[in-house]
Amino acid sequence: MEEIKKKDIRALTREQLREFFVSNGDKAFRGNQVYEWLWQKAAYSFDVMTNLSKETREMLEANFVINHIKVDLMQRSSDGTIKNAVRLHDDLIVESVLIPTKSRTTACVSSQVGCSLDCRFCATSRLKRMRNLNPDEIYDQVVAIDNESRLYFERPLSNIVFMGMGEPLMNYNNVLKAIDKITSPDGLGMSPKRITVSTSGVPKLIKKMADDEVKFKLAVSLHSAIDEIRTSIMPFNAKFTLSDLRESLVYWYEKTRSRITYEYVVWDGINDAQKDVDALVEFCRFAPSKVNLIEYNPIDDGEFKQASNAAIDRYVNTLEKNNIVVTVRRSRGKDIDAACGQLANKS
C-alpha cells in the first residue's frame, strides 16, 4: 500500500487546524492548542504537546510532519559571534549568525538557499539558488538564535536582520509570513521595529512593501550611486537601474515616513574617489537616511580589496558635512567566515 504523503503542519493557518479537528470529530479549540505549540513554543515534535491526549498526538503524527531545522554545526568566533550551519528537512544547508554586543544580540538570518542575484563581491552569490526558504524555516533560524542568545549571553534576542544568504525580496511572500509569525503575539511577539530587511534593490517589490504597509525597517545594499560602477559589481543593476531604485525609495518614504539605511562597502580603486562620495550624497538627498560603511571581508580571490582609511575618512567627512548620518561598521566573526558577504556553506 502506498504511504500517505504527510503534510507540513506549519503550512496550515490556525483556522485550517481548527477545521481539521472538527472534521475528525474533535473540538475546534484543539487547533488553537496545536497552533500555540507550533509557533509560541516552537515545538519540534508532536510528543511534546503534553496537553493533548496520546490518541490526538498519534493522529497528528499520522497526518502531518513538522519540518524542523537542525543546527548541524555551531561555530563560535573569538569575538563572541556564533555561526550556525542549518540543515533543512531536504538536507540543504543555509547559514545564520548571532552577533552579540554589550547591550543586545542580533540574528542575521537567511531567506534563500543560495541567492537569486549576482553581486560579484559576495560569496553567497556564487552558490546556485536552490530554492526559497519556507516561513517556518526562517522562523526556526530565529528561534535557534534566540535560544543561543539566552544560553550564552543570558538575554533574549533583541534584533533581527535579513542579511544572511539570499535576496529577501525575491522570496517576498514567505519572508513577510515569517515576519508576521515572529512579530505576532501568537508567535515570538517581537516588535517589527527591531527587524530590518536588507535588499539589493528590487524596485517593484520595494513599492509593494510600502503598499503592504510593513512596519519593519528597510536597508538597501547600495555600494555605488553611479550606474556604470554599480552594474560592474552588481550586474542585475542593468535591469534594476539606480533611477528605478530611487523612484521606488521615494515611494517607500512617502508612504511609510521611515528612514532608509544604505549599506555601503568602499573598495580600493572601484568606488573610493571623490566622485563616488558626491554621487552617494546626491542619491541620499530625497529622504532622511543613514549610511553604514561596512568593512569588506575578502572571499579569497583578491579582486576586491578594502579601501584605505583615507578613502573611508573622505566618505565620513563628506557625508557628515551634508548632514547625512554615517557609521563605520567593523565586521564580526571573520575568523569563522560569518562576516558580511562571507556566508557560503564552507564549514
mmCIF file of C-alpha atoms in Angstrom:
data_model
loop_
_atom_site.group_PDB
_atom_site.id
_atom_site.type_symbol
_atom_site.label_atom_id
_atom_site.label_comp_id
_atom_site.label_asym_id
_atom_site.label_seq_id
_atom_site.Cartn_x
_atom_site.Cartn_y
_atom_site.Cartn_z
ATOM 1 C CA MET A 1 0.000 0.000 0.000
ATOM 2 C CA GLU A 2 1.322 3.438 -0.938
ATOM 3 C CA GLU A 3 2.278 5.567 2.036
ATOM 4 C CA ILE A 4 0.245 8.766 2.513
ATOM 5 C CA LYS A 5 2.400 11.839 1.922
ATOM 6 C CA LYS A 6 2.223 13.769 5.163
ATOM 7 C CA LYS A 7 1.548 17.496 5.059
ATOM 8 C CA ASP A 8 3.783 20.124 6.627
ATOM 9 C CA ILE A 9 1.588 21.140 9.557
ATOM 10 C CA ARG A 10 3.114 24.616 9.808
ATOM 11 C CA ALA A 11 1.796 25.424 6.324
ATOM 12 C CA LEU A 12 -1.715 25.416 7.853
ATOM 13 C CA THR A 13 -3.372 28.504 9.289
ATOM 14 C CA ARG A 14 -4.951 28.475 12.732
ATOM 15 C CA GLU A 15 -8.376 28.255 11.035
ATOM 16 C CA GLN A 16 -7.318 25.262 8.924
ATOM 17 C CA LEU A 17 -6.070 23.484 12.048
ATOM 18 C CA ARG A 18 -9.396 24.127 13.784
ATOM 19 C CA GLU A 19 -11.241 22.748 10.723
ATOM 20 C CA PHE A 20 -9.014 19.655 10.684
ATOM 21 C CA PHE A 21 -10.001 18.804 14.261
ATOM 22 C CA VAL A 22 -13.712 19.422 13.666
ATOM 23 C CA SER A 23 -13.666 17.233 10.522
ATOM 24 C CA ASN A 24 -12.040 14.490 12.630
ATOM 25 C CA GLY A 25 -14.781 14.633 15.253
ATOM 26 C CA ASP A 26 -12.828 16.682 17.806
ATOM 27 C CA LYS A 27 -13.271 20.172 19.223
ATOM 28 C CA ALA A 28 -12.086 23.260 17.287
ATOM 29 C CA PHE A 29 -10.088 24.609 20.241
ATOM 30 C CA ARG A 30 -7.637 21.698 19.809
ATOM 31 C CA GLY A 31 -6.479 23.562 16.694
ATOM 32 C CA ASN A 32 -5.672 26.587 18.876
ATOM 33 C CA GLN A 33 -3.662 24.398 21.239
ATOM 34 C CA VAL A 34 -1.622 22.874 18.418
ATOM 35 C CA TYR A 35 -1.077 26.290 16.819
ATOM 36 C CA GLU A 36 0.286 27.592 20.137
ATOM 37 C CA TRP A 37 2.666 24.624 20.415
ATOM 38 C CA LEU A 38 3.923 25.133 16.868
ATOM 39 C CA TRP A 39 4.520 28.871 16.986
ATOM 40 C CA GLN A 40 4.676 30.242 20.555
ATOM 41 C CA LYS A 41 6.504 27.228 21.947
ATOM 42 C CA ALA A 42 8.314 26.253 18.696
ATOM 43 C CA ALA A 43 7.578 22.553 19.293
ATOM 44 C CA TYR A 44 9.646 20.266 17.085
ATOM 45 C CA SER A 45 7.660 17.070 17.702
ATOM 46 C CA PHE A 46 4.069 16.110 18.488
ATOM 47 C CA ASP A 47 5.253 14.135 21.543
ATOM 48 C CA VAL A 48 5.999 17.328 23.493
ATOM 49 C CA MET A 49 2.376 18.563 23.124
ATOM 50 C CA THR A 50 1.511 17.319 26.586
ATOM 51 C CA ASN A 51 -1.949 18.918 26.900
ATOM 52 C CA LEU A 52 -3.153 16.707 24.016
ATOM 53 C CA SER A 53 -4.149 13.073 24.540
ATOM 54 C CA LYS A 54 -1.899 10.293 23.252
ATOM 55 C CA GLU A 55 -4.551 9.422 20.636
ATOM 56 C CA THR A 56 -4.634 13.024 19.373
ATOM 57 C CA ARG A 57 -0.840 13.167 19.133
ATOM 58 C CA GLU A 58 -0.841 9.871 17.200
ATOM 59 C CA MET A 59 -3.492 11.229 14.815
ATOM 60 C CA LEU A 60 -1.319 14.305 14.170
ATOM 61 C CA GLU A 61 1.731 12.080 13.653
ATOM 62 C CA ALA A 62 -0.194 10.003 11.096
ATOM 63 C CA ASN A 63 -1.241 13.038 9.047
ATOM 64 C CA PHE A 64 1.465 15.671 9.420
ATOM 65 C CA VAL A 65 5.172 16.398 9.764
ATOM 66 C CA ILE A 66 6.971 19.276 11.488
ATOM 67 C CA ASN A 67 9.794 20.131 9.081
ATOM 68 C CA HIS A 68 12.043 21.397 11.821
ATOM 69 C CA ILE A 69 15.534 22.703 11.080
ATOM 70 C CA LYS A 70 18.586 21.164 12.698
ATOM 71 C CA VAL A 71 21.714 23.107 13.636
ATOM 72 C CA ASP A 72 24.334 20.809 12.095
ATOM 73 C CA LEU A 73 27.350 22.813 13.187
ATOM 74 C CA MET A 74 27.722 25.757 15.527
ATOM 75 C CA GLN A 75 30.978 27.754 15.366
ATOM 76 C CA ARG A 76 31.996 30.442 17.850
ATOM 77 C CA SER A 77 34.264 33.314 16.871
ATOM 78 C CA SER A 78 36.919 34.818 19.118
ATOM 79 C CA ASP A 79 34.729 37.968 19.262
ATOM 80 C CA GLY A 80 31.673 36.021 20.517
ATOM 81 C CA THR A 81 29.869 35.796 17.171
ATOM 82 C CA ILE A 82 28.141 32.449 16.576
ATOM 83 C CA LYS A 83 27.536 30.917 13.130
ATOM 84 C CA ASN A 84 25.021 28.122 12.615
ATOM 85 C CA ALA A 85 25.084 25.736 9.678
ATOM 86 C CA VAL A 86 21.385 24.914 9.473
ATOM 87 C CA ARG A 87 20.214 21.673 7.847
ATOM 88 C CA LEU A 88 16.751 21.847 6.293
ATOM 89 C CA HIS A 89 14.304 18.951 6.008
ATOM 90 C CA ASP A 90 15.518 18.178 2.449
ATOM 91 C CA ASP A 91 19.186 18.177 3.579
ATOM 92 C CA LEU A 92 20.040 21.538 2.020
ATOM 93 C CA ILE A 93 22.140 23.851 4.206
ATOM 94 C CA VAL A 94 21.867 27.565 4.976
ATOM 95 C CA GLU A 95 23.768 29.677 7.485
ATOM 96 C CA SER A 96 22.634 32.123 10.136
ATOM 97 C CA VAL A 97 24.628 34.239 12.571
ATOM 98 C CA LEU A 98 24.249 35.590 16.118
ATOM 99 C CA ILE A 99 26.070 38.901 16.588
ATOM 100 C CA PRO A 100 26.457 39.987 20.232
ATOM 101 C CA THR A 101 27.269 43.474 21.528
ATOM 102 C CA LYS A 102 27.334 44.761 25.114
ATOM 103 C CA SER A 103 23.687 45.817 25.009
ATOM 104 C CA ARG A 104 21.998 43.492 22.504
ATOM 105 C CA THR A 105 22.107 40.361 20.364
ATOM 106 C CA THR A 106 21.215 40.389 16.681
ATOM 107 C CA ALA A 107 20.202 37.452 14.474
ATOM 108 C CA CYS A 108 21.342 37.585 10.865
ATOM 109 C CA VAL A 109 19.045 35.152 9.028
ATOM 110 C CA SER A 110 18.903 33.633 5.552
ATOM 111 C CA SER A 111 15.920 33.759 3.194
ATOM 112 C CA GLN A 112 17.078 31.550 0.291
ATOM 113 C CA VAL A 113 19.304 28.542 -0.275
ATOM 114 C CA GLY A 114 21.888 30.309 -2.431
ATOM 115 C CA CYS A 115 20.825 33.636 -3.957
ATOM 116 C CA SER A 116 18.751 34.926 -6.881
ATOM 117 C CA LEU A 117 21.165 37.788 -7.542
ATOM 118 C CA ASP A 118 24.743 38.048 -8.778
ATOM 119 C CA CYS A 119 26.747 40.511 -6.653
ATOM 120 C CA ARG A 120 30.379 39.816 -7.585
ATOM 121 C CA PHE A 121 31.808 40.585 -4.138
ATOM 122 C CA CYS A 122 29.531 38.217 -2.194
ATOM 123 C CA ALA A 123 30.328 34.553 -1.537
ATOM 124 C CA THR A 124 26.652 33.519 -1.405
ATOM 125 C CA SER A 125 26.051 34.692 -4.993
ATOM 126 C CA ARG A 126 28.492 32.003 -6.178
ATOM 127 C CA LEU A 127 26.168 29.310 -4.889
ATOM 128 C CA LYS A 128 23.385 28.153 -7.183
ATOM 129 C CA ARG A 129 19.984 29.290 -5.944
ATOM 130 C CA MET A 130 18.342 26.015 -4.963
ATOM 131 C CA ARG A 131 15.070 27.279 -3.502
ATOM 132 C CA ASN A 132 13.332 29.816 -1.316
ATOM 133 C CA LEU A 133 13.046 29.125 2.395
ATOM 134 C CA ASN A 134 9.590 28.478 3.815
ATOM 135 C CA PRO A 135 8.237 30.810 6.529
ATOM 136 C CA ASP A 136 8.772 28.144 9.232
ATOM 137 C CA GLU A 137 12.430 27.634 8.186
ATOM 138 C CA ILE A 138 13.082 31.363 8.583
ATOM 139 C CA TYR A 139 11.213 31.341 11.909
ATOM 140 C CA ASP A 140 13.233 28.362 13.159
ATOM 141 C CA GLN A 141 16.530 30.164 12.498
ATOM 142 C CA VAL A 142 15.314 32.978 14.764
ATOM 143 C CA VAL A 143 14.191 30.543 17.485
ATOM 144 C CA ALA A 144 17.576 28.750 17.382
ATOM 145 C CA ILE A 145 19.464 32.037 17.732
ATOM 146 C CA ASP A 146 17.139 33.262 20.483
ATOM 147 C CA ASN A 147 17.897 30.047 22.404
ATOM 148 C CA GLU A 148 21.658 30.570 21.901
ATOM 149 C CA SER A 149 21.361 34.198 22.985
ATOM 150 C CA ARG A 150 19.670 33.122 26.226
ATOM 151 C CA LEU A 151 22.156 30.297 26.802
ATOM 152 C CA TYR A 152 25.432 32.115 26.033
ATOM 153 C CA PHE A 153 24.576 35.774 26.717
ATOM 154 C CA GLU A 154 21.762 35.419 29.273
ATOM 155 C CA ARG A 155 19.350 37.644 27.416
ATOM 156 C CA PRO A 156 16.697 37.184 24.730
ATOM 157 C CA LEU A 157 17.368 38.067 21.125
ATOM 158 C CA SER A 158 16.818 41.790 20.599
ATOM 159 C CA ASN A 159 17.129 42.384 16.826
ATOM 160 C CA ILE A 160 16.802 40.546 13.506
ATOM 161 C CA VAL A 161 18.395 41.464 10.193
ATOM 162 C CA PHE A 162 17.572 39.709 6.923
ATOM 163 C CA MET A 163 21.158 39.951 5.712
ATOM 164 C CA GLY A 164 22.086 36.273 5.533
ATOM 165 C CA MET A 165 22.005 34.119 2.410
ATOM 166 C CA GLY A 166 19.631 35.160 -0.361
ATOM 167 C CA GLU A 167 17.726 38.235 -1.558
ATOM 168 C CA PRO A 168 14.738 38.547 0.820
ATOM 169 C CA LEU A 169 12.516 40.381 -1.655
ATOM 170 C CA MET A 170 12.898 37.522 -4.173
ATOM 171 C CA ASN A 171 11.166 35.399 -1.508
ATOM 172 C CA TYR A 172 8.677 38.131 -0.692
ATOM 173 C CA ASN A 173 5.606 36.204 0.475
ATOM 174 C CA ASN A 174 7.467 33.750 2.697
ATOM 175 C CA VAL A 175 9.632 36.458 4.284
ATOM 176 C CA LEU A 176 6.535 38.522 5.129
ATOM 177 C CA LYS A 177 4.731 35.453 6.504
ATOM 178 C CA ALA A 178 7.767 34.642 8.676
ATOM 179 C CA ILE A 179 7.938 38.224 9.986
ATOM 180 C CA ASP A 180 4.208 38.094 10.702
ATOM 181 C CA LYS A 181 4.757 34.991 12.863
ATOM 182 C CA ILE A 182 7.866 36.460 14.540
ATOM 183 C CA THR A 183 6.012 39.678 15.475
ATOM 184 C CA SER A 184 2.618 38.175 16.298
ATOM 185 C CA PRO A 185 1.572 37.707 19.955
ATOM 186 C CA ASP A 186 0.749 34.138 18.812
ATOM 187 C CA GLY A 187 4.398 33.704 17.802
ATOM 188 C CA LEU A 188 7.550 35.290 19.247
ATOM 189 C CA GLY A 189 5.928 38.688 19.879
ATOM 190 C CA MET A 190 8.956 40.717 18.732
ATOM 191 C CA SER A 191 8.476 44.349 17.720
ATOM 192 C CA PRO A 192 8.683 44.871 13.930
ATOM 193 C CA LYS A 193 10.777 47.972 14.688
ATOM 194 C CA ARG A 194 13.561 45.584 15.738
ATOM 195 C CA ILE A 195 13.578 43.865 12.340
ATOM 196 C CA THR A 196 15.458 45.109 9.258
ATOM 197 C CA VAL A 197 15.023 43.640 5.795
ATOM 198 C CA SER A 198 18.051 44.308 3.601
ATOM 199 C CA THR A 199 17.603 44.261 -0.168
ATOM 200 C CA SER A 200 19.987 44.759 -3.057
ATOM 201 C CA GLY A 201 17.173 46.773 -4.596
ATOM 202 C CA VAL A 202 14.164 45.276 -6.403
ATOM 203 C CA PRO A 203 12.116 48.404 -7.191
ATOM 204 C CA LYS A 204 8.641 46.944 -7.742
ATOM 205 C CA LEU A 205 8.896 44.901 -4.535
ATOM 206 C CA ILE A 206 10.074 47.910 -2.503
ATOM 207 C CA LYS A 207 6.895 49.646 -3.724
ATOM 208 C CA LYS A 208 4.864 46.555 -2.824
ATOM 209 C CA MET A 209 6.278 46.635 0.729
ATOM 210 C CA ALA A 210 5.165 50.253 1.019
ATOM 211 C CA ASP A 211 1.677 49.350 -0.267
ATOM 212 C CA ASP A 212 1.525 46.443 2.175
ATOM 213 C CA GLU A 213 2.233 48.941 4.992
ATOM 214 C CA VAL A 214 5.002 46.876 6.546
ATOM 215 C CA LYS A 215 6.257 48.080 9.927
ATOM 216 C CA PHE A 216 9.824 46.748 9.800
ATOM 217 C CA LYS A 217 12.863 48.765 8.695
ATOM 218 C CA LEU A 218 14.384 48.838 5.225
ATOM 219 C CA ALA A 219 18.079 48.691 4.347
ATOM 220 C CA VAL A 220 19.423 48.903 0.795
ATOM 221 C CA SER A 221 22.689 47.261 -0.198
ATOM 222 C CA LEU A 222 23.848 50.117 -2.435
ATOM 223 C CA HIS A 223 27.681 50.164 -2.797
ATOM 224 C CA SER A 224 27.632 52.731 -5.610
ATOM 225 C CA ALA A 225 25.350 55.566 -6.715
ATOM 226 C CA ILE A 226 26.859 55.576 -10.229
ATOM 227 C CA ASP A 227 25.078 53.176 -12.615
ATOM 228 C CA GLU A 228 28.147 52.082 -14.552
ATOM 229 C CA ILE A 229 30.098 51.197 -11.397
ATOM 230 C CA ARG A 230 27.135 49.558 -9.651
ATOM 231 C CA THR A 231 26.426 47.393 -12.714
ATOM 232 C CA SER A 232 30.074 46.294 -12.842
ATOM 233 C CA ILE A 233 29.894 44.941 -9.268
ATOM 234 C CA MET A 234 26.159 44.102 -9.125
ATOM 235 C CA PRO A 235 25.248 43.071 -12.707
ATOM 236 C CA PHE A 236 21.489 42.924 -12.032
ATOM 237 C CA ASN A 237 21.663 46.747 -11.742
ATOM 238 C CA ALA A 238 21.483 46.794 -15.568
ATOM 239 C CA LYS A 239 17.880 45.618 -15.143
ATOM 240 C CA PHE A 240 17.009 47.391 -11.866
ATOM 241 C CA THR A 241 18.703 50.738 -12.502
ATOM 242 C CA LEU A 242 19.509 53.365 -9.876
ATOM 243 C CA SER A 243 16.822 55.717 -11.212
ATOM 244 C CA ASP A 244 14.189 52.954 -10.806
ATOM 245 C CA LEU A 245 15.582 52.134 -7.364
ATOM 246 C CA ARG A 246 15.492 55.760 -6.298
ATOM 247 C CA GLU A 247 11.936 56.186 -7.572
ATOM 248 C CA SER A 248 10.839 53.152 -5.513
ATOM 249 C CA LEU A 249 12.592 54.545 -2.422
ATOM 250 C CA VAL A 250 10.878 57.932 -2.860
ATOM 251 C CA TYR A 251 7.591 55.993 -2.986
ATOM 252 C CA TRP A 252 8.598 53.986 0.122
ATOM 253 C CA TYR A 253 9.437 57.106 2.095
ATOM 254 C CA GLU A 254 6.277 58.983 1.069
ATOM 255 C CA LYS A 255 4.150 56.027 2.171
ATOM 256 C CA THR A 256 5.980 54.966 5.356
ATOM 257 C CA ARG A 257 7.900 58.051 6.526
ATOM 258 C CA SER A 258 10.530 55.520 7.573
ATOM 259 C CA ARG A 259 14.226 56.380 7.349
ATOM 260 C CA ILE A 260 16.243 54.400 4.793
ATOM 261 C CA THR A 261 19.557 52.777 5.678
ATOM 262 C CA TYR A 262 22.151 52.287 2.939
ATOM 263 C CA GLU A 263 24.710 49.503 3.315
ATOM 264 C CA TYR A 264 27.900 50.528 1.543
ATOM 265 C CA VAL A 265 31.322 48.907 1.143
ATOM 266 C CA VAL A 266 34.196 51.048 -0.155
ATOM 267 C CA TRP A 267 36.719 49.164 -2.329
ATOM 268 C CA ASP A 268 40.163 50.218 -3.426
ATOM 269 C CA GLY A 269 40.105 51.550 -6.991
ATOM 270 C CA ILE A 270 36.402 50.805 -7.521
ATOM 271 C CA ASN A 271 34.307 53.343 -5.585
ATOM 272 C CA ASP A 272 36.829 55.230 -3.447
ATOM 273 C CA ALA A 273 37.084 58.520 -5.398
ATOM 274 C CA GLN A 274 35.501 61.878 -4.541
ATOM 275 C CA LYS A 275 33.035 61.484 -7.444
ATOM 276 C CA ASP A 276 31.721 58.306 -5.758
ATOM 277 C CA VAL A 277 31.127 60.125 -2.477
ATOM 278 C CA ASP A 278 29.428 63.046 -4.244
ATOM 279 C CA ALA A 279 27.113 60.667 -6.128
ATOM 280 C CA LEU A 280 26.139 58.973 -2.855
ATOM 281 C CA VAL A 281 25.352 62.332 -1.213
ATOM 282 C CA GLU A 282 23.173 63.263 -4.194
ATOM 283 C CA PHE A 283 21.388 59.876 -4.094
ATOM 284 C CA CYS A 284 20.602 60.251 -0.373
ATOM 285 C CA ARG A 285 19.123 63.749 -0.555
ATOM 286 C CA PHE A 286 15.453 62.948 -1.156
ATOM 287 C CA ALA A 287 14.709 61.393 2.269
ATOM 288 C CA PRO A 288 16.162 61.051 5.771
ATOM 289 C CA SER A 289 18.779 58.341 5.543
ATOM 290 C CA LYS A 290 21.668 56.693 7.283
ATOM 291 C CA VAL A 291 24.771 55.239 5.635
ATOM 292 C CA ASN A 292 26.531 52.217 7.143
ATOM 293 C CA LEU A 293 30.063 51.992 5.763
ATOM 294 C CA ILE A 294 30.895 48.305 6.104
ATOM 295 C CA GLU A 295 34.359 46.812 6.319
ATOM 296 C CA TYR A 296 34.971 44.468 3.385
ATOM 297 C CA ASN A 297 35.521 40.796 4.066
ATOM 298 C CA PRO A 298 37.601 39.119 1.343
ATOM 299 C CA ILE A 299 36.202 35.977 -0.272
ATOM 300 C CA ASP A 300 39.559 34.549 -1.389
ATOM 301 C CA ASP A 301 40.381 35.800 -4.859
ATOM 302 C CA GLY A 302 41.627 39.287 -4.117
ATOM 303 C CA GLU A 303 39.808 41.166 -6.910
ATOM 304 C CA PHE A 304 38.036 43.306 -4.322
ATOM 305 C CA LYS A 305 40.207 44.995 -1.707
ATOM 306 C CA GLN A 306 39.212 47.120 1.291
ATOM 307 C CA ALA A 307 39.751 50.826 0.566
ATOM 308 C CA SER A 308 42.301 52.883 2.524
ATOM 309 C CA ASN A 309 41.445 54.643 5.777
ATOM 310 C CA ALA A 310 41.853 57.946 3.910
ATOM 311 C CA ALA A 311 39.073 56.933 1.496
ATOM 312 C CA ILE A 312 36.775 55.939 4.371
ATOM 313 C CA ASP A 313 37.526 59.263 6.095
ATOM 314 C CA ARG A 314 36.649 61.095 2.879
ATOM 315 C CA TYR A 315 33.239 59.382 2.851
ATOM 316 C CA VAL A 316 32.611 60.106 6.536
ATOM 317 C CA ASN A 317 33.631 63.776 6.311
ATOM 318 C CA THR A 318 31.637 64.486 3.138
ATOM 319 C CA LEU A 319 28.507 62.718 4.386
ATOM 320 C CA GLU A 320 28.635 64.464 7.776
ATOM 321 C CA LYS A 321 29.203 67.836 6.100
ATOM 322 C CA ASN A 322 25.957 67.187 4.187
ATOM 323 C CA ASN A 323 24.077 66.240 7.380
ATOM 324 C CA ILE A 324 23.790 62.557 6.480
ATOM 325 C CA VAL A 325 24.130 60.157 9.414
ATOM 326 C CA VAL A 326 27.050 57.792 8.851
ATOM 327 C CA THR A 327 28.551 54.953 10.881
ATOM 328 C CA VAL A 328 31.595 52.825 10.142
ATOM 329 C CA ARG A 329 30.868 49.167 10.858
ATOM 330 C CA ARG A 330 33.679 46.817 11.768
ATOM 331 C CA SER A 331 32.948 43.253 10.766
ATOM 332 C CA ARG A 332 32.308 40.499 13.270
ATOM 333 C CA GLY A 333 33.015 36.779 13.002
ATOM 334 C CA LYS A 334 35.597 36.991 10.211
ATOM 335 C CA ASP A 335 37.629 34.098 11.643
ATOM 336 C CA ILE A 336 34.687 31.710 11.113
ATOM 337 C CA ASP A 337 33.561 33.161 7.731
ATOM 338 C CA ALA A 338 30.472 34.604 9.426
ATOM 339 C CA ALA A 339 31.022 38.225 8.402
ATOM 340 C CA CYS A 340 29.032 40.215 5.853
ATOM 341 C CA GLY A 341 29.314 38.667 2.373
ATOM 342 C CA GLN A 342 31.131 35.522 3.556
ATOM 343 C CA LEU A 343 28.251 33.061 4.003
ATOM 344 C CA ALA A 344 28.923 30.251 1.532
ATOM 345 C CA ASN A 345 28.448 26.936 3.418
ATOM 346 C CA LYS A 346 32.218 26.479 3.683
ATOM 347 C CA SER A 347 32.055 24.894 7.113
#
